[in-house]
Tab-separated table of C-alpha atoms in Angstrom:
chain	number	residue	atom	x	y	z
A	224	ASP	CA	10.476	-11.558	-0.022
A	225	THR	CA	6.863	-10.793	-0.804
A	226	GLU	CA	4.455	-13.721	-0.979
A	227	VAL	CA	2.333	-11.918	-3.535
A	228	THR	CA	3.723	-12.492	-6.997
A	229	GLN	CA	2.951	-10.231	-9.921
A	230	THR	CA	3.691	-10.659	-13.608
A	231	PRO	CA	4.913	-9.098	-15.736
A	232	LYS	CA	7.206	-6.730	-13.856
A	233	HIS	CA	7.262	-4.344	-16.788
A	234	LEU	CA	4.776	-3.891	-19.607
A	235	VAL	CA	4.724	-1.470	-22.499
A	236	MET	CA	1.518	-1.379	-24.514
A	237	GLY	CA	-0.070	0.697	-27.203
A	238	MET	CA	-3.395	2.372	-26.762
A	239	THR	CA	-5.138	-0.205	-28.938
A	240	ASN	CA	-3.587	-3.246	-27.309
A	241	LYS	CA	-5.178	-5.752	-24.970
A	242	LYS	CA	-2.983	-7.052	-22.191
A	243	SER	CA	-3.352	-8.545	-18.740
A	244	LEU	CA	-1.595	-8.213	-15.418
A	245	LYS	CA	-1.490	-11.285	-13.218
A	246	CYS	CA	-1.218	-11.762	-9.490
A	247	GLU	CA	-0.904	-14.856	-7.349
A	248	GLN	CA	-0.771	-15.444	-3.613
A	249	HIS	CA	-0.490	-18.643	-1.612
A	250	MET	CA	-1.091	-17.302	1.865
A	251	GLY	CA	-4.687	-18.511	1.964
A	252	HIS	CA	-5.965	-14.967	1.878
A	253	ARG	CA	-9.502	-14.507	0.618
A	254	ALA	CA	-9.335	-10.781	-0.111
A	255	MET	CA	-7.319	-9.528	-3.058
A	256	TYR	CA	-6.781	-5.985	-4.235
A	257	TRP	CA	-5.617	-3.905	-7.151
A	258	TYR	CA	-4.012	-0.566	-6.406
A	259	LYS	CA	-2.611	2.028	-8.789
A	260	GLN	CA	0.412	4.087	-7.785
A	261	LYS	CA	1.677	7.057	-9.737
A	262	ALA	CA	5.183	8.365	-9.145
A	263	LYS	CA	5.626	10.055	-5.776
A	264	LYS	CA	1.977	9.413	-4.882
A	265	PRO	CA	0.329	6.986	-2.471
A	266	PRO	CA	-1.346	3.820	-3.709
A	267	GLU	CA	-4.951	4.350	-4.790
A	268	LEU	CA	-7.458	1.560	-4.407
A	269	MET	CA	-9.032	0.305	-7.636
A	270	PHE	CA	-10.745	-3.011	-6.886
A	271	VAL	CA	-11.244	-5.450	-4.043
A	272	TYR	CA	-12.297	-9.077	-4.348
A	273	SER	CA	-13.568	-10.951	-1.340
A	274	TYR	CA	-14.117	-14.690	-1.676
A	275	GLU	CA	-13.694	-14.331	-5.439
A	276	LYS	CA	-16.502	-11.791	-5.669
A	277	LEU	CA	-16.002	-8.154	-6.570
A	278	SER	CA	-16.521	-6.241	-3.353
A	279	ILE	CA	-15.284	-2.759	-4.192
A	280	ASN	CA	-14.910	-0.914	-7.484
A	281	GLU	CA	-13.628	2.587	-6.881
A	282	SER	CA	-15.309	3.997	-9.998
A	283	VAL	CA	-12.537	2.675	-12.184
A	284	PRO	CA	-12.959	3.191	-15.960
A	285	SER	CA	-14.173	0.135	-17.827
A	286	ARG	CA	-10.933	-0.095	-19.784
A	287	PHE	CA	-9.690	-1.824	-16.628
A	288	SER	CA	-11.421	-5.148	-16.078
A	289	PRO	CA	-10.582	-7.268	-13.040
A	290	GLU	CA	-11.038	-10.997	-12.800
A	291	CYS	CA	-10.611	-13.413	-9.920
A	292	PRO	CA	-10.509	-16.967	-11.348
A	293	ASN	CA	-9.934	-18.532	-7.933
A	294	SER	CA	-8.907	-17.664	-4.419
A	295	SER	CA	-5.213	-17.499	-5.306
A	296	LEU	CA	-5.328	-15.613	-8.576
A	297	LEU	CA	-6.252	-12.094	-9.573
A	298	ASN	CA	-6.016	-10.629	-13.055
A	299	LEU	CA	-6.384	-7.136	-14.394
A	300	HIS	CA	-7.334	-6.994	-18.051
A	301	LEU	CA	-6.311	-3.862	-19.888
A	302	HIS	CA	-7.840	-2.549	-23.089
A	303	ALA	CA	-7.718	0.774	-24.891
A	304	LEU	CA	-5.680	2.430	-22.184
A	305	GLN	CA	-4.546	6.027	-22.226
A	306	PRO	CA	-1.022	7.347	-21.632
A	307	GLU	CA	-2.176	8.748	-18.286
A	308	ASP	CA	-2.838	5.170	-17.170
A	309	SER	CA	0.906	4.615	-17.054
A	310	ALA	CA	1.703	3.747	-13.444
A	311	LEU	CA	2.769	1.026	-11.053
A	312	TYR	CA	-0.059	-1.446	-10.536
A	313	LEU	CA	0.071	-3.180	-7.202
A	314	CYS	CA	-1.660	-6.361	-6.242
A	315	ALA	CA	-2.256	-7.081	-2.580
A	316	SER	CA	-3.987	-9.607	-0.400
A	317	SER	CA	-5.256	-9.930	3.139
A	318	GLN	CA	-7.295	-12.186	5.312
A	319	THR	CA	-10.976	-11.425	5.532
A	320	GLY	CA	-13.501	-11.113	8.278
A	321	SER	CA	-12.640	-9.536	11.571
A	322	SER	CA	-10.663	-6.378	11.999
A	323	GLY	CA	-6.936	-6.263	12.200
A	324	ASN	CA	-6.026	-7.677	8.826
A	325	THR	CA	-2.701	-6.702	7.350
A	326	ILE	CA	-2.555	-6.087	3.624
A	327	TYR	CA	0.470	-7.551	1.852
A	328	PHE	CA	1.677	-6.112	-1.412
A	329	GLY	CA	3.362	-7.595	-4.430
A	330	GLU	CA	6.279	-5.917	-6.147
A	331	GLY	CA	4.008	-4.374	-8.735
A	332	SER	CA	3.806	-4.235	-12.494
A	333	TRP	CA	5.194	-1.138	-14.149
A	334	LEU	CA	2.877	-0.228	-16.991
A	335	THR	CA	3.752	2.226	-19.742
A	336	VAL	CA	1.092	3.144	-22.275
A	337	VAL	CA	2.430	4.594	-25.503
B	97	ALA	CA	-14.869	10.228	4.578
B	98	GLN	CA	-11.696	8.848	6.030
B	99	SER	CA	-8.456	10.605	5.298
B	100	VAL	CA	-4.850	10.292	6.317
B	101	SER	CA	-2.449	13.219	6.544
B	102	GLN	CA	1.304	13.055	6.556
B	103	HIS	CA	2.572	16.552	7.104
B	104	ASN	CA	6.250	15.933	6.401
B	105	HIS	CA	6.603	15.416	2.668
B	106	HIS	CA	10.379	15.449	2.523
B	107	VAL	CA	12.762	14.871	5.398
B	108	ILE	CA	16.539	14.965	5.214
B	109	LEU	CA	18.574	13.700	8.158
B	110	SER	CA	22.123	12.792	8.887
B	111	GLU	CA	22.965	9.297	10.038
B	112	ALA	CA	22.379	8.738	13.764
B	113	ALA	CA	19.799	11.514	13.935
B	114	SER	CA	16.441	10.739	15.471
B	115	LEU	CA	13.377	10.469	13.286
B	116	GLU	CA	9.742	11.263	13.865
B	117	LEU	CA	7.226	11.217	11.028
B	118	GLY	CA	3.737	12.502	11.650
B	119	CYS	CA	0.517	10.752	10.693
B	120	ASN	CA	-2.966	11.959	11.500
B	121	TYR	CA	-6.212	10.385	10.415
B	122	SER	CA	-9.806	11.438	10.421
B	123	TYR	CA	-12.223	8.745	11.512
B	124	GLY	CA	-14.168	8.608	14.720
B	125	GLY	CA	-14.513	4.867	15.119
B	126	THR	CA	-12.186	1.948	15.647
B	127	VAL	CA	-9.208	1.987	13.332
B	128	ASN	CA	-6.341	-0.260	12.399
B	129	LEU	CA	-3.154	1.657	11.682
B	130	PHE	CA	-0.124	0.771	9.609
B	131	TRP	CA	3.200	2.127	8.511
B	132	TYR	CA	4.626	0.851	5.249
B	133	VAL	CA	8.031	1.551	3.761
B	134	GLN	CA	8.917	1.579	0.085
B	135	TYR	CA	12.630	1.457	-0.683
B	136	PRO	CA	13.676	2.819	-4.079
B	137	GLY	CA	12.451	0.490	-6.793
B	138	GLN	CA	10.908	-1.937	-4.345
B	139	HIS	CA	7.461	-2.895	-3.164
B	140	LEU	CA	5.602	-1.700	-0.114
B	141	GLN	CA	6.689	-3.519	3.015
B	142	LEU	CA	4.971	-3.505	6.372
B	143	LEU	CA	6.986	-1.764	9.090
B	144	LEU	CA	4.499	-2.079	11.915
B	145	LYS	CA	0.829	-2.113	12.725
B	146	TYR	CA	-1.560	-1.248	15.520
B	147	PHE	CA	-4.834	-3.060	16.045
B	148	SER	CA	-5.466	-2.806	19.776
B	149	GLY	CA	-3.732	-3.014	23.139
B	150	ASP	CA	-0.478	-1.266	23.948
B	151	PRO	CA	-0.469	1.999	21.998
B	152	LEU	CA	3.305	1.868	21.634
B	153	VAL	CA	4.043	-0.538	18.817
B	154	LYS	CA	7.451	-1.852	17.851
B	155	GLY	CA	8.189	-2.885	14.302
B	156	ILE	CA	11.048	-4.077	12.211
B	157	LYS	CA	14.426	-2.369	11.794
B	158	GLY	CA	14.170	-0.466	15.073
B	159	PHE	CA	11.057	1.499	14.182
B	160	GLU	CA	8.238	2.165	16.600
B	161	ALA	CA	5.003	4.110	16.526
B	162	GLU	CA	2.670	5.493	19.139
B	163	PHE	CA	-1.084	5.591	18.774
B	164	ILE	CA	-2.588	8.589	20.530
B	165	LYS	CA	-6.324	8.241	20.210
B	166	SER	CA	-7.133	11.712	21.519
B	167	LYS	CA	-4.943	13.258	18.848
B	168	PHE	CA	-5.950	10.857	16.050
B	169	SER	CA	-2.247	10.331	15.506
B	170	PHE	CA	0.096	7.439	14.800
B	171	ASN	CA	3.576	8.910	14.543
B	172	LEU	CA	6.543	6.833	13.460
B	173	ARG	CA	9.847	7.090	15.329
B	174	LYS	CA	13.357	5.752	15.190
B	175	PRO	CA	16.035	6.837	17.662
B	176	SER	CA	18.950	6.652	15.239
B	177	VAL	CA	18.502	6.471	11.474
B	178	GLN	CA	20.856	4.794	9.041
B	179	TRP	CA	21.640	5.538	5.414
B	180	SER	CA	19.716	2.387	4.503
B	181	ASP	CA	16.529	3.927	5.912
B	182	THR	CA	16.359	6.182	2.862
B	183	ALA	CA	12.921	5.389	1.484
B	184	GLU	CA	9.349	6.573	1.229
B	185	TYR	CA	7.146	5.983	4.255
B	186	PHE	CA	3.379	5.637	4.052
B	187	CYS	CA	0.910	5.712	6.882
B	188	ALA	CA	-2.310	3.779	6.255
B	189	VAL	CA	-5.639	3.437	8.009
B	190	ASN	CA	-8.224	0.707	7.836
B	191	ALA	CA	-11.443	1.644	9.545
B	192	GLY	CA	-13.066	-0.911	11.782
B	193	SER	CA	-13.941	-4.470	11.011
B	194	GLY	CA	-15.153	-5.958	7.801
B	195	THR	CA	-13.925	-3.153	5.585
B	196	TYR	CA	-11.376	-3.609	2.854
B	197	LYS	CA	-10.575	0.044	2.369
B	198	TYR	CA	-7.026	0.837	3.358
B	199	ILE	CA	-6.467	4.565	2.965
B	200	PHE	CA	-2.895	5.709	2.475
B	201	GLY	CA	-1.345	9.022	3.349
B	202	THR	CA	0.580	10.966	0.738
B	203	GLY	CA	3.875	9.610	1.948
B	204	THR	CA	7.065	11.057	3.413
B	205	ARG	CA	10.238	10.813	1.430
B	206	LEU	CA	13.159	10.330	3.812
B	207	LYS	CA	16.731	10.853	2.748
B	208	VAL	CA	19.487	9.932	5.170
B	209	LEU	CA	22.872	11.416	4.478
B	210	ALA	CA	25.875	9.226	5.183
């Protein structure tokens, strides 16, 4: 079983809605990630937090807003999404610092924008 | 920029056949290499990883991979596949130390016929 927990597993939202995806890990990892995965495609990096600070933003539209309240939690706030944003959103975590860190994924949140 | 290529997009094998999935990356420096598997409807799971040392790496479920630095390759192998190996396989590269960018290949969809 994955030690990265994501909620909700499924989410359907309208284009004017505001919703949030949540992620939690208790492995003591200090790097947390959001990836987006479309069907039959590889995961694409969106954001990386390191020690609760935003480290990487892969030019993600502002309708996606990440938040890292503490070292165990990562949120992705969603607002005014488009149907093409429908995808599997994966949270992941890893240790930080030296090379050789393995990234561990959660089961993902399936998002459908209608 | 780093990139990862998986040349086999779809592979169909009969049970007990041998498997080799290709993965090539483009990056001249030190890399950390991973193979992940995604069973239908499930999350990405780590199969094996290479950080340093013995270039022949053994993972879970009888999988192994060989890092050939001169060929920038990290091919995945299994001597005898099972029906339960039906899944999508992703190669991933993390370049050097202190970077949080894990680049995924496009994936290989493996179907094993019983």
